[in-house]
JSON list of C-alpha atoms in Angstrom, two decimals:
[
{"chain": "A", "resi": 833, "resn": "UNK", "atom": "CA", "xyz": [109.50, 47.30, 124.98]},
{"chain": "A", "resi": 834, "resn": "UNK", "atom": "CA", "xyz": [109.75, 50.58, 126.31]},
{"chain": "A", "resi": 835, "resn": "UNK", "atom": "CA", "xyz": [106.69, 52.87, 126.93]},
{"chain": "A", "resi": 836, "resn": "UNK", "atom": "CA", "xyz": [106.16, 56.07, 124.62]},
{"chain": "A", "resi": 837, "resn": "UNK", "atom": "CA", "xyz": [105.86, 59.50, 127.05]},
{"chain": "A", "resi": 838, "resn": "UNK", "atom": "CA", "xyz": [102.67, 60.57, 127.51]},
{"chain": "A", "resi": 839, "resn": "UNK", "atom": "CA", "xyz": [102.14, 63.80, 125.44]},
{"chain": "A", "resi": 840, "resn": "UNK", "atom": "CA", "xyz": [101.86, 66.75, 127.31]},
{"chain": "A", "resi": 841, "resn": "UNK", "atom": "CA", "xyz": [99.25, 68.57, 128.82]},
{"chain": "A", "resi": 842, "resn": "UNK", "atom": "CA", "xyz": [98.02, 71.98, 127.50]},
{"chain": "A", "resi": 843, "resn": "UNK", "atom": "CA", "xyz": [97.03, 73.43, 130.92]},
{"chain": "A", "resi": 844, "resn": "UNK", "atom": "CA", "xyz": [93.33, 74.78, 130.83]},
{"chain": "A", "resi": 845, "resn": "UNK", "atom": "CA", "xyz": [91.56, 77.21, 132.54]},
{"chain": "A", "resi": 846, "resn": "UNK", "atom": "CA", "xyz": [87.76, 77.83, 132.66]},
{"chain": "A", "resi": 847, "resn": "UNK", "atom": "CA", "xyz": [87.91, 76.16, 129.38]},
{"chain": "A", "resi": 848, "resn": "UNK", "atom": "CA", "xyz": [90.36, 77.65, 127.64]},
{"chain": "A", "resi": 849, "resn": "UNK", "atom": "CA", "xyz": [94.08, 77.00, 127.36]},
{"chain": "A", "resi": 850, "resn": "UNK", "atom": "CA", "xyz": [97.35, 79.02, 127.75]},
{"chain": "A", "resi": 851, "resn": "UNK", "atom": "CA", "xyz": [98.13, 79.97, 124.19]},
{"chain": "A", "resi": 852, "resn": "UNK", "atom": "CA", "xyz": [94.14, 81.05, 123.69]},
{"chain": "A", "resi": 853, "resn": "UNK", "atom": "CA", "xyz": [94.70, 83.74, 126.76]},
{"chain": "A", "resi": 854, "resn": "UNK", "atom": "CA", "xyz": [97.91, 84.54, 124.87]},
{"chain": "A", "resi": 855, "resn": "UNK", "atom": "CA", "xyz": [96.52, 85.61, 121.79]},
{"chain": "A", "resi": 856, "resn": "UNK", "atom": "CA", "xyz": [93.06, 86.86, 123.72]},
{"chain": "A", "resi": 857, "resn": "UNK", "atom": "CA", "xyz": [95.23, 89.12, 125.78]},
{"chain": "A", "resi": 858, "resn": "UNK", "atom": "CA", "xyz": [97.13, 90.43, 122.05]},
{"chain": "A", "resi": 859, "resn": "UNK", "atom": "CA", "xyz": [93.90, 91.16, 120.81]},
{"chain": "A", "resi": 860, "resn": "UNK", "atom": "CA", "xyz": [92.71, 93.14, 123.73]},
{"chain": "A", "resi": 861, "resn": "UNK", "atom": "CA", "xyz": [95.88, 95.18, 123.41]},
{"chain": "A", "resi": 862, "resn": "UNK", "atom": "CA", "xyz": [95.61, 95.37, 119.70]},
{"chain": "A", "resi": 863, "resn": "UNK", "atom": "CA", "xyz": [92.32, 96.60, 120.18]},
{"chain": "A", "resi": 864, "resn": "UNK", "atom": "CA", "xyz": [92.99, 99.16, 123.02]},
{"chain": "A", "resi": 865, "resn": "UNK", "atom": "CA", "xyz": [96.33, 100.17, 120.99]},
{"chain": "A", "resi": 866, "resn": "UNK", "atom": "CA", "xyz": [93.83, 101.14, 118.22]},
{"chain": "A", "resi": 867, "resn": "UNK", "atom": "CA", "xyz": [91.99, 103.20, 120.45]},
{"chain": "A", "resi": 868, "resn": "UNK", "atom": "CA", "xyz": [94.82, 105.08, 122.38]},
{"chain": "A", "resi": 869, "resn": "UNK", "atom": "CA", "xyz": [97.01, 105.55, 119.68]},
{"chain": "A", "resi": 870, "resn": "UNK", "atom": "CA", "xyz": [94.40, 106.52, 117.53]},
{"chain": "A", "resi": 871, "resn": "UNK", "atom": "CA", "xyz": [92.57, 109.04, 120.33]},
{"chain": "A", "resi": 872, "resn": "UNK", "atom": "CA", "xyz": [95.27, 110.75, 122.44]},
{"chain": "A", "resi": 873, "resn": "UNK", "atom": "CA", "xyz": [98.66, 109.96, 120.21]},
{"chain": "A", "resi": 874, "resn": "UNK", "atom": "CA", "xyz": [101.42, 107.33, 120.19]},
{"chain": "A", "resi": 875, "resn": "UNK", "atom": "CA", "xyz": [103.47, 108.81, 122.30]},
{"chain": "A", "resi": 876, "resn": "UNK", "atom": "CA", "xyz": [101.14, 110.32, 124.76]},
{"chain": "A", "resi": 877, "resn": "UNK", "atom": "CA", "xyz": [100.41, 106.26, 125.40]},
{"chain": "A", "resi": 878, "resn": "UNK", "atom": "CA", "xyz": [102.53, 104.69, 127.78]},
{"chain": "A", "resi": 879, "resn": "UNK", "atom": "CA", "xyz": [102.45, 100.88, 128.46]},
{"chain": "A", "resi": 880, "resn": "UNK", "atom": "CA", "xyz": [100.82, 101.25, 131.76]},
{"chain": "A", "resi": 881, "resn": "UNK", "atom": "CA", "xyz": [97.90, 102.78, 130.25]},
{"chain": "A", "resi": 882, "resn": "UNK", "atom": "CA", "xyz": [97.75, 100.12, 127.07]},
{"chain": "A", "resi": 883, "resn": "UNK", "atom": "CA", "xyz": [98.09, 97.23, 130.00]},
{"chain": "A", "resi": 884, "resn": "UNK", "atom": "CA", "xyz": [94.68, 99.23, 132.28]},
{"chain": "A", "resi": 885, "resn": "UNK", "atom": "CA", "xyz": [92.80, 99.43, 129.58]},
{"chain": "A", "resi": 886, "resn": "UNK", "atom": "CA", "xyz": [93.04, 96.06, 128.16]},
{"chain": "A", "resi": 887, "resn": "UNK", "atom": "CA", "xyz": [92.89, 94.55, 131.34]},
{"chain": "A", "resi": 888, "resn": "UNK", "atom": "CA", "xyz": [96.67, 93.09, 131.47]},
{"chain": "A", "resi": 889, "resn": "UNK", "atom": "CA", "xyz": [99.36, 92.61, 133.25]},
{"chain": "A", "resi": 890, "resn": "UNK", "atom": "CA", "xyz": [102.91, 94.58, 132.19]},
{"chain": "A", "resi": 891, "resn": "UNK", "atom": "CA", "xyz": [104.30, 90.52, 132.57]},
{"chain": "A", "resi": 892, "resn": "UNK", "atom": "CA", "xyz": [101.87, 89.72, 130.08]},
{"chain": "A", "resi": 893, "resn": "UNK", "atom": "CA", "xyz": [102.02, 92.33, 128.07]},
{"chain": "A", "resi": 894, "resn": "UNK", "atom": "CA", "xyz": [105.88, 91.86, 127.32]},
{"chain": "A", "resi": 895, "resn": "UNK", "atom": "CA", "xyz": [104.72, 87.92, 126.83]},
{"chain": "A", "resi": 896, "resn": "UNK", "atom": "CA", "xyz": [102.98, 89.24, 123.60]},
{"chain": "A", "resi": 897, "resn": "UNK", "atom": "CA", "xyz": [104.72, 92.26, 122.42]},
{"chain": "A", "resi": 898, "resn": "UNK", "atom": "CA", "xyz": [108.21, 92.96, 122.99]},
{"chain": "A", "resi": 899, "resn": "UNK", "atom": "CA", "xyz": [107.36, 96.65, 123.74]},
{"chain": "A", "resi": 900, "resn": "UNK", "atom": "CA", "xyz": [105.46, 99.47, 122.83]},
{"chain": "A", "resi": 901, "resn": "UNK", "atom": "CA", "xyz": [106.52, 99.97, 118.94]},
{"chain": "A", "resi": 902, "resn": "UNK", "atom": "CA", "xyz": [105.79, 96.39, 118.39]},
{"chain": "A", "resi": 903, "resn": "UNK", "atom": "CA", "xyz": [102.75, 96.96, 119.50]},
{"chain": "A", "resi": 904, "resn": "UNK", "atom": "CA", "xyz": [102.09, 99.68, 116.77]},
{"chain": "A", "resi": 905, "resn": "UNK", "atom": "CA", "xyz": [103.95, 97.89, 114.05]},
{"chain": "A", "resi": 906, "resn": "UNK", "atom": "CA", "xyz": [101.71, 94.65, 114.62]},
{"chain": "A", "resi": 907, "resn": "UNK", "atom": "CA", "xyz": [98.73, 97.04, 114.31]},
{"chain": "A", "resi": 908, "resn": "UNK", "atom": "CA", "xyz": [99.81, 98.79, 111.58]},
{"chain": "A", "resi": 909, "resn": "UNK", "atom": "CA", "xyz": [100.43, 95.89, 109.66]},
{"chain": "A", "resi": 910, "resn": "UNK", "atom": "CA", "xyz": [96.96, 94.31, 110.23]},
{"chain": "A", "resi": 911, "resn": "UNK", "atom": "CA", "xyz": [95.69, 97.88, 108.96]},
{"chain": "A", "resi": 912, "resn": "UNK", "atom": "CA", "xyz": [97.85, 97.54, 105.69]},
{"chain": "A", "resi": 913, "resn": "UNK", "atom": "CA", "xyz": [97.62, 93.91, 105.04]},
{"chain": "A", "resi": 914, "resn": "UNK", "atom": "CA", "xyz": [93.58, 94.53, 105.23]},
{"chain": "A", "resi": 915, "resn": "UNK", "atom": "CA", "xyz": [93.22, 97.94, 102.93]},
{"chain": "A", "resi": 916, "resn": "UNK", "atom": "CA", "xyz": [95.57, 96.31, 100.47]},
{"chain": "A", "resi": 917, "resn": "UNK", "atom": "CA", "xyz": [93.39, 93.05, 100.38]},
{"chain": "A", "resi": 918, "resn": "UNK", "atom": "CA", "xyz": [90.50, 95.06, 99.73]},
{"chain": "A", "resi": 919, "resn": "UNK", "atom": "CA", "xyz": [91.88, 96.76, 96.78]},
{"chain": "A", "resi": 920, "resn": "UNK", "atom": "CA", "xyz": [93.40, 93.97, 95.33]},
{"chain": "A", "resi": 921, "resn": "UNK", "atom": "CA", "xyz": [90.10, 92.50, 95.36]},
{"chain": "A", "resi": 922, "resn": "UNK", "atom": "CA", "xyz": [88.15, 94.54, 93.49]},
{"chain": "A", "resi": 923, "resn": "UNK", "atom": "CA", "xyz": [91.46, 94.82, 91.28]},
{"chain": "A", "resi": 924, "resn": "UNK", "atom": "CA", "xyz": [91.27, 91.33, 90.53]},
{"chain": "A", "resi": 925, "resn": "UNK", "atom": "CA", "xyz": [87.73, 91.26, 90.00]},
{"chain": "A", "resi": 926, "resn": "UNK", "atom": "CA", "xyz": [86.60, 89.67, 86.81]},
{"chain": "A", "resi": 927, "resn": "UNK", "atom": "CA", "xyz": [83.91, 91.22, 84.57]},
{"chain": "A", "resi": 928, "resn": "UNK", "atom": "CA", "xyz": [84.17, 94.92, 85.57]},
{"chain": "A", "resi": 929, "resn": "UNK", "atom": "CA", "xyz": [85.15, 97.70, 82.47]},
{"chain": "A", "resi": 930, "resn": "UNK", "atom": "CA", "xyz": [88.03, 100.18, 83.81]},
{"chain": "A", "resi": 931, "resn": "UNK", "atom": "CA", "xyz": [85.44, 102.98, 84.72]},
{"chain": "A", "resi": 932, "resn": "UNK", "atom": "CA", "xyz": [83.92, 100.88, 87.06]},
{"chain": "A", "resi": 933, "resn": "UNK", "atom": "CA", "xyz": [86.73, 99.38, 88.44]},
{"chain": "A", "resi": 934, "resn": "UNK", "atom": "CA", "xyz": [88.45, 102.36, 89.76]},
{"chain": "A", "resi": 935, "resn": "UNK", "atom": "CA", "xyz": [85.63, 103.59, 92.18]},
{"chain": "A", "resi": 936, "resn": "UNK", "atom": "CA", "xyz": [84.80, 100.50, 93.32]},
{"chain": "A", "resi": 937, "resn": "UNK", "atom": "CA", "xyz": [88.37, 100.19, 94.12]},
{"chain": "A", "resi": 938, "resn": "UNK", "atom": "CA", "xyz": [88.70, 103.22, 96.25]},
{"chain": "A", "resi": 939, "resn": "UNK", "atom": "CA", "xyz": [85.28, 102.42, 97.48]},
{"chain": "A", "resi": 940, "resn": "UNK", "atom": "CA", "xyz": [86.79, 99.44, 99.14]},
{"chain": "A", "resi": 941, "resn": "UNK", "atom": "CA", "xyz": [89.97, 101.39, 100.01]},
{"chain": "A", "resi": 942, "resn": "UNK", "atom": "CA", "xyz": [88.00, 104.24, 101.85]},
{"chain": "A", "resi": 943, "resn": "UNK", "atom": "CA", "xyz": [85.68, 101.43, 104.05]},
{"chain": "A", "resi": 944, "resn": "UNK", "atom": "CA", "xyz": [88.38, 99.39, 104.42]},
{"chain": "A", "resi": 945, "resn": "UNK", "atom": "CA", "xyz": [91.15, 101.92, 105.65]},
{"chain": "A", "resi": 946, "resn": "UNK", "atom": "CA", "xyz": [88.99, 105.27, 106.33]},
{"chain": "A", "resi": 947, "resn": "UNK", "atom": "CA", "xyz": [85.55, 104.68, 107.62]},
{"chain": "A", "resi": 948, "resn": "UNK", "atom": "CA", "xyz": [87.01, 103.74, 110.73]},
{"chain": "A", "resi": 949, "resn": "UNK", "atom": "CA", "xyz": [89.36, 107.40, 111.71]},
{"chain": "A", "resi": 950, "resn": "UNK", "atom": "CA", "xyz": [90.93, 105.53, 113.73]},
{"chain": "A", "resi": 951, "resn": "UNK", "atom": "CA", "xyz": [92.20, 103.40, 111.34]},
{"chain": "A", "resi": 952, "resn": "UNK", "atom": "CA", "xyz": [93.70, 106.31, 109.11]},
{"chain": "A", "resi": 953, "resn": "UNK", "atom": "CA", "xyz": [95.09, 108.17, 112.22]},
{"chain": "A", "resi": 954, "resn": "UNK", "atom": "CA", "xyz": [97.32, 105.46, 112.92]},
{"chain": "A", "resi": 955, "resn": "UNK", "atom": "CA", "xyz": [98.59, 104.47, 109.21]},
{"chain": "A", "resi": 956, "resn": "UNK", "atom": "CA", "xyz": [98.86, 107.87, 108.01]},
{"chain": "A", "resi": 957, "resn": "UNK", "atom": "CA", "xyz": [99.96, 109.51, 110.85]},
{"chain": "A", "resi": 958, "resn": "UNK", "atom": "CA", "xyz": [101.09, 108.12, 114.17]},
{"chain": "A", "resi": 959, "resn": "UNK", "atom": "CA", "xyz": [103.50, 105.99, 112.35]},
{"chain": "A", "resi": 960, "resn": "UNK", "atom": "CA", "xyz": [105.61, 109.03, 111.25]},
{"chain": "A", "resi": 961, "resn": "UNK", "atom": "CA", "xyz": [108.77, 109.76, 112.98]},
{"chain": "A", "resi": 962, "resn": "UNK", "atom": "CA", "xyz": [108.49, 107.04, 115.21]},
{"chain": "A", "resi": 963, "resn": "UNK", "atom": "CA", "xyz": [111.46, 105.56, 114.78]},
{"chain": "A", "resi": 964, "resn": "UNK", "atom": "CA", "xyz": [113.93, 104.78, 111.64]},
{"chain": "A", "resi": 965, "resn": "UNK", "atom": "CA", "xyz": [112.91, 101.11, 112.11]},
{"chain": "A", "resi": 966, "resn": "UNK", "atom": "CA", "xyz": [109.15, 102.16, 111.73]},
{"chain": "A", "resi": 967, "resn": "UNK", "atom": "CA", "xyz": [109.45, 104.58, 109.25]},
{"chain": "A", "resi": 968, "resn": "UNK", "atom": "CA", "xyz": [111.51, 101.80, 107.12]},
{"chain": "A", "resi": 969, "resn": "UNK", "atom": "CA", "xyz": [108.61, 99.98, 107.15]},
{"chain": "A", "resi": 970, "resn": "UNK", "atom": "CA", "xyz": [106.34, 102.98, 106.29]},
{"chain": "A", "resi": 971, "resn": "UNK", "atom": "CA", "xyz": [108.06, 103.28, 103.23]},
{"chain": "A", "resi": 972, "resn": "UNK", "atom": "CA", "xyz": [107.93, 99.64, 102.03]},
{"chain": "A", "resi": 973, "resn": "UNK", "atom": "CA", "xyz": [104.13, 100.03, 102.92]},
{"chain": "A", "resi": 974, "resn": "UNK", "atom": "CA", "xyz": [104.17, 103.02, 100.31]},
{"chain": "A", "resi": 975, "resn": "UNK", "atom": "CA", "xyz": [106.14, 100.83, 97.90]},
{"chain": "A", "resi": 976, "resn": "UNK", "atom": "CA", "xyz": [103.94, 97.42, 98.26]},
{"chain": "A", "resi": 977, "resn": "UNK", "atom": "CA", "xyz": [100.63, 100.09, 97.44]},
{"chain": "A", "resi": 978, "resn": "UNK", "atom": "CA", "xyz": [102.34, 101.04, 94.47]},
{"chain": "A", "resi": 979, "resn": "UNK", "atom": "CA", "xyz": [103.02, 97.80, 92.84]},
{"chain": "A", "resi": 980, "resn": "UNK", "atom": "CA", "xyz": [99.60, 96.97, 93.94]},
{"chain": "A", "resi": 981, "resn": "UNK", "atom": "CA", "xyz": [98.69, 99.79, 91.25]},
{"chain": "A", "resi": 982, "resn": "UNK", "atom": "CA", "xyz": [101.85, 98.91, 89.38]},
{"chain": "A", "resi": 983, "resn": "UNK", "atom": "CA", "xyz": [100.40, 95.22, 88.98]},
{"chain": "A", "resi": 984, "resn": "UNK", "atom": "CA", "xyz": [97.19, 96.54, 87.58]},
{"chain": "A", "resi": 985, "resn": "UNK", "atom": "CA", "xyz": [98.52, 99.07, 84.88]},
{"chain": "A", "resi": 986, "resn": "UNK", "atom": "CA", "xyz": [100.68, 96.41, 83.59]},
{"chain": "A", "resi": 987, "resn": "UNK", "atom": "CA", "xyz": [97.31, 94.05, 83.13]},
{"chain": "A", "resi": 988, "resn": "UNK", "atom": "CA", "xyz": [95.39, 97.21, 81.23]},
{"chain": "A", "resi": 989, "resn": "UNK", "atom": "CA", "xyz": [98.47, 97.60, 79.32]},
{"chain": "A", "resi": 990, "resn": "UNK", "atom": "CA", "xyz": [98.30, 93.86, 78.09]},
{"chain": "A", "resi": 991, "resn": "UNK", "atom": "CA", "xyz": [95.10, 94.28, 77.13]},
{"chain": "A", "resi": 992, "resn": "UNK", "atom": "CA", "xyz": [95.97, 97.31, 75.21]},
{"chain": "A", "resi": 993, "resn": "UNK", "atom": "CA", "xyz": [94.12, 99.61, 77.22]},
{"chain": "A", "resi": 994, "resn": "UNK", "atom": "CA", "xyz": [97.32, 101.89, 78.01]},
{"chain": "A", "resi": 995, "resn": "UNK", "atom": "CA", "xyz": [100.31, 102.33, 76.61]},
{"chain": "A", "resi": 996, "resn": "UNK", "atom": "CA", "xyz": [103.59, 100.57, 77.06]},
{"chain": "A", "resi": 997, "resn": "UNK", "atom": "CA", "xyz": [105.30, 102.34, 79.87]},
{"chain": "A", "resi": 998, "resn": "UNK", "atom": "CA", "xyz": [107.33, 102.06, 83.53]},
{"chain": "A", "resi": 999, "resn": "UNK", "atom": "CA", "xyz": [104.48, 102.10, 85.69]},
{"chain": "A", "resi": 1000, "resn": "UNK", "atom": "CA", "xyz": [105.91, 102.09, 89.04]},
{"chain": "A", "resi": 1001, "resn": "UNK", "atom": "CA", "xyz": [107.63, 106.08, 89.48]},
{"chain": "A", "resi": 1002, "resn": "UNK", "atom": "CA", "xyz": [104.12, 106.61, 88.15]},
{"chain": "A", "resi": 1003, "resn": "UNK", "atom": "CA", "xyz": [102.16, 104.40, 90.69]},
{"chain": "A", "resi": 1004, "resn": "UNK", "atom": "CA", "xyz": [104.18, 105.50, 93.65]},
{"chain": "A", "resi": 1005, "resn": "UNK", "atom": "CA", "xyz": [103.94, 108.91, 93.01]},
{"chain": "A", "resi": 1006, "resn": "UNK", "atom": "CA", "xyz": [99.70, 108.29, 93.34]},
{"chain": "A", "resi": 1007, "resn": "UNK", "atom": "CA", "xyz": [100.28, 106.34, 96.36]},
{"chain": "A", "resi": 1008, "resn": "UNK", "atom": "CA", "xyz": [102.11, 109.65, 98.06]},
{"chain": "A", "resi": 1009, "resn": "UNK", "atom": "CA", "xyz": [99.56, 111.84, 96.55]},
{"chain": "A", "resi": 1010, "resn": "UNK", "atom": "CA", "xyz": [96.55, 109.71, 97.83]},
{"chain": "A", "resi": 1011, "resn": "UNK", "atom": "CA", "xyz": [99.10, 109.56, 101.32]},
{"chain": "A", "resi": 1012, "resn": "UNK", "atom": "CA", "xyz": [98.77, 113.27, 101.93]},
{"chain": "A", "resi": 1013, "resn": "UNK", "atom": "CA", "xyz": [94.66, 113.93, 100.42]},
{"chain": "A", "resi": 1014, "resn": "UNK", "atom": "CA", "xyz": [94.46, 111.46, 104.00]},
{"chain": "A", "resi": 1015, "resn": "UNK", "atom": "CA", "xyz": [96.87, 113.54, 106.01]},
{"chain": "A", "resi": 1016, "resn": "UNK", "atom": "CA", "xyz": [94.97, 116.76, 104.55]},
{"chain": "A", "resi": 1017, "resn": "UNK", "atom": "CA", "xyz": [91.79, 115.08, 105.62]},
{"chain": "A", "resi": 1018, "resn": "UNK", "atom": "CA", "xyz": [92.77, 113.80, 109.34]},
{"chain": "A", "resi": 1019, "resn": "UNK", "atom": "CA", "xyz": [94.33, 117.08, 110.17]},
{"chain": "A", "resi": 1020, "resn": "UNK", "atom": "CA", "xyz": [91.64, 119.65, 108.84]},
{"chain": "A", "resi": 1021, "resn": "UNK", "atom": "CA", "xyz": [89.20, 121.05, 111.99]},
{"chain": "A", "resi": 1022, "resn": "UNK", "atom": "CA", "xyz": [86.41, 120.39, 109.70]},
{"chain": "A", "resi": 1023, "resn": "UNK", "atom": "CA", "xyz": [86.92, 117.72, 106.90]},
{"chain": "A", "resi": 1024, "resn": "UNK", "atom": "CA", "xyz": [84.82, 117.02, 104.00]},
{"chain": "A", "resi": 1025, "resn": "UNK", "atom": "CA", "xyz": [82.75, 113.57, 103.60]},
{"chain": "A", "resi": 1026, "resn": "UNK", "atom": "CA", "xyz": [83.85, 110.29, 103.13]},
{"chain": "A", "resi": 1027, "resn": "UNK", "atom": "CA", "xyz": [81.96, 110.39, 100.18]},
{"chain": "A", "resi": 1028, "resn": "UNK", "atom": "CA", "xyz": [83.72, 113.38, 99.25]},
{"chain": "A", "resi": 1029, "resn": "UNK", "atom": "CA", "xyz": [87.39, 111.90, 100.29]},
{"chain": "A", "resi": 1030, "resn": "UNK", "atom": "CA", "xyz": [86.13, 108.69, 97.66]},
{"chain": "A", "resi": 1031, "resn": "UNK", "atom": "CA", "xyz": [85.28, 110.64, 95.00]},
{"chain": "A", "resi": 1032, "resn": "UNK", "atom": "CA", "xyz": [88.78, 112.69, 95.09]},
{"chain": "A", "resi": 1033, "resn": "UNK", "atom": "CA", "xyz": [90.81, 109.64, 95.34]},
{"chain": "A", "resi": 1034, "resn": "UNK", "atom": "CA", "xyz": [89.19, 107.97, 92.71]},
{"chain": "A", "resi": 1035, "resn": "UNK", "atom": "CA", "xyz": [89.42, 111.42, 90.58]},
{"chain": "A", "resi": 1036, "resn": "UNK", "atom": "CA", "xyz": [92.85, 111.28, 91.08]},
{"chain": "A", "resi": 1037, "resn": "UNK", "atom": "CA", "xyz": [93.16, 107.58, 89.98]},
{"chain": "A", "resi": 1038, "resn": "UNK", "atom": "CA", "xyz": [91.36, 107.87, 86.63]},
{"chain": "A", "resi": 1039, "resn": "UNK", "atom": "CA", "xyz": [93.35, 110.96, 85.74]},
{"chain": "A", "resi": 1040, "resn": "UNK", "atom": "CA", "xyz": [95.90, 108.45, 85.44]},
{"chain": "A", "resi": 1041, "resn": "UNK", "atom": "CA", "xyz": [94.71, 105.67, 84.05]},
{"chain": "A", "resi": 1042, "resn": "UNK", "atom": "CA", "xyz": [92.03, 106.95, 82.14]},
{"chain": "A", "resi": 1043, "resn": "UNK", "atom": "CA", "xyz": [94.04, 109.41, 80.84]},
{"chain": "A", "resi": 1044, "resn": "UNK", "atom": "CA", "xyz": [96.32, 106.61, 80.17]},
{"chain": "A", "resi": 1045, "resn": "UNK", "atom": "CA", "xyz": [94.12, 105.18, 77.95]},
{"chain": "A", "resi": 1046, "resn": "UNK", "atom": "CA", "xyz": [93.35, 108.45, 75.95]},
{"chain": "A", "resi": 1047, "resn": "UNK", "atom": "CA", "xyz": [97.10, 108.68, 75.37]},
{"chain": "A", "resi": 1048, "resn": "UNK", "atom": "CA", "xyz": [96.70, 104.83, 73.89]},
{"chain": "A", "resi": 1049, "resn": "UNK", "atom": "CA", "xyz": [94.16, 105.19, 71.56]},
{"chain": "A", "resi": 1050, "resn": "UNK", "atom": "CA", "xyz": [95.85, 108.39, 70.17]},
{"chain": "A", "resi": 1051, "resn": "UNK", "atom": "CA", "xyz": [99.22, 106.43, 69.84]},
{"chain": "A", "resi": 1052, "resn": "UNK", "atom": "CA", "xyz": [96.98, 103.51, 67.66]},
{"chain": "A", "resi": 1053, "resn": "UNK", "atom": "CA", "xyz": [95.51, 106.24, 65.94]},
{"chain": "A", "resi": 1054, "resn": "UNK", "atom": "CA", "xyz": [99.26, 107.90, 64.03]},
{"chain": "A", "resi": 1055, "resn": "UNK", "atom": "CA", "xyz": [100.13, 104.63, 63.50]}
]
């Protein structure tokens, strides 16, 4: 009978093993790529800087990302996929009436996405004009947000609580309003509140969807 091969060694180091240092040394850049990007500008932040800063190698840095717009799409997209969890979330929430829901809803938005300027910097701005491969992406990122929205109109407007309508020109056209209220607020010397950023956004939200409403009961009301 023949003998089965021995499996194969991870190879460890101080206790930890070659594809933990891997994705250590991605975080460290992700991390530092928040920072630079976020502080001095995208392209003001050249790999040899991202590698000093997070404490590796130019070998290993290509072992993670394949260069330097990788870099900012993987960060970007851990931005996105986090703000758009958040507002889902409260979205989905059982139990809350549509006043409340809104607020809380850009409540979690603005922590999730704002609190941190970094965090805005790069999603709102440093990802424009980067490239047409980034920018692509941008735009599905405006376009998911939207049928986030999208999603939820549809489930007041089963419940009767807005009329029967394409809610998706409508939802993306919030999406690029809320878009630039952020770019207004990153690029002004001296910007209001978060507080103050919340309370517009949600404003803004339950124009539409409040008003939404309004225009439903008035509908049930000439029939």
């Amino acid at each position: 009978m023949s003998k089965k091969p021995a499996p194969s060694k991870r190879r460890v180091y101080g206790g930890i093993d070659a594809e933990q240092r891997v994705q250590e040394r991605r975080e460290r850049l992700l991390e530092t790529a928040l920072e630079l990007f976020a502080t001095q500008g995208y392209q003001n932040t050249p790999i040899e800087q991202l590698c000093s800063e997070a404490r590796v190698t130019t070998r290993y840095f290509y072992e993670a990302f394949p260069g330097r717009e990788a870099l900012l799409l993987a960060l970007y997209e851990r931005l996105i996929r986090e703000a758009q969890a958040a507002v889902r979330e409260v979205l989905q929430r059982p139990g809350l009436d549509l006043a409340a829901r809104i607020p809380r809803a850009m409540r979690a938005f603005v922590e999730s996405y704002v609190a941190d300027r970094r965090r805005a910097q790069i999603g709102v701005l440093e990802v424009v004009g980067v490239s047409p491969a980034v920018e692509q992406r941008r735009r599905e990122v405006i376009r998911e947000f939207a049928q986030v929205l999208e999603g939820y109109a549809d489930s007041l407007v089963a419940q009767g609580l807005l009329p029967q309508r394409d809610y998706h020109p409508v939802s993306l056209a919030l999406v690029g309003g809320i878009n630039e209220l952020l770019a207004e607020w990153l690029m002004t010397g001296s910007p209001g509140s978060l507080q103050q950023l919340q309370e517009t956004i949600s404003d803004v939200m339950q124009a539409l969807l409040l008003g939404g409403a309004v225009m439903a009961q008035q509908a049930k009301g000439r029939k």
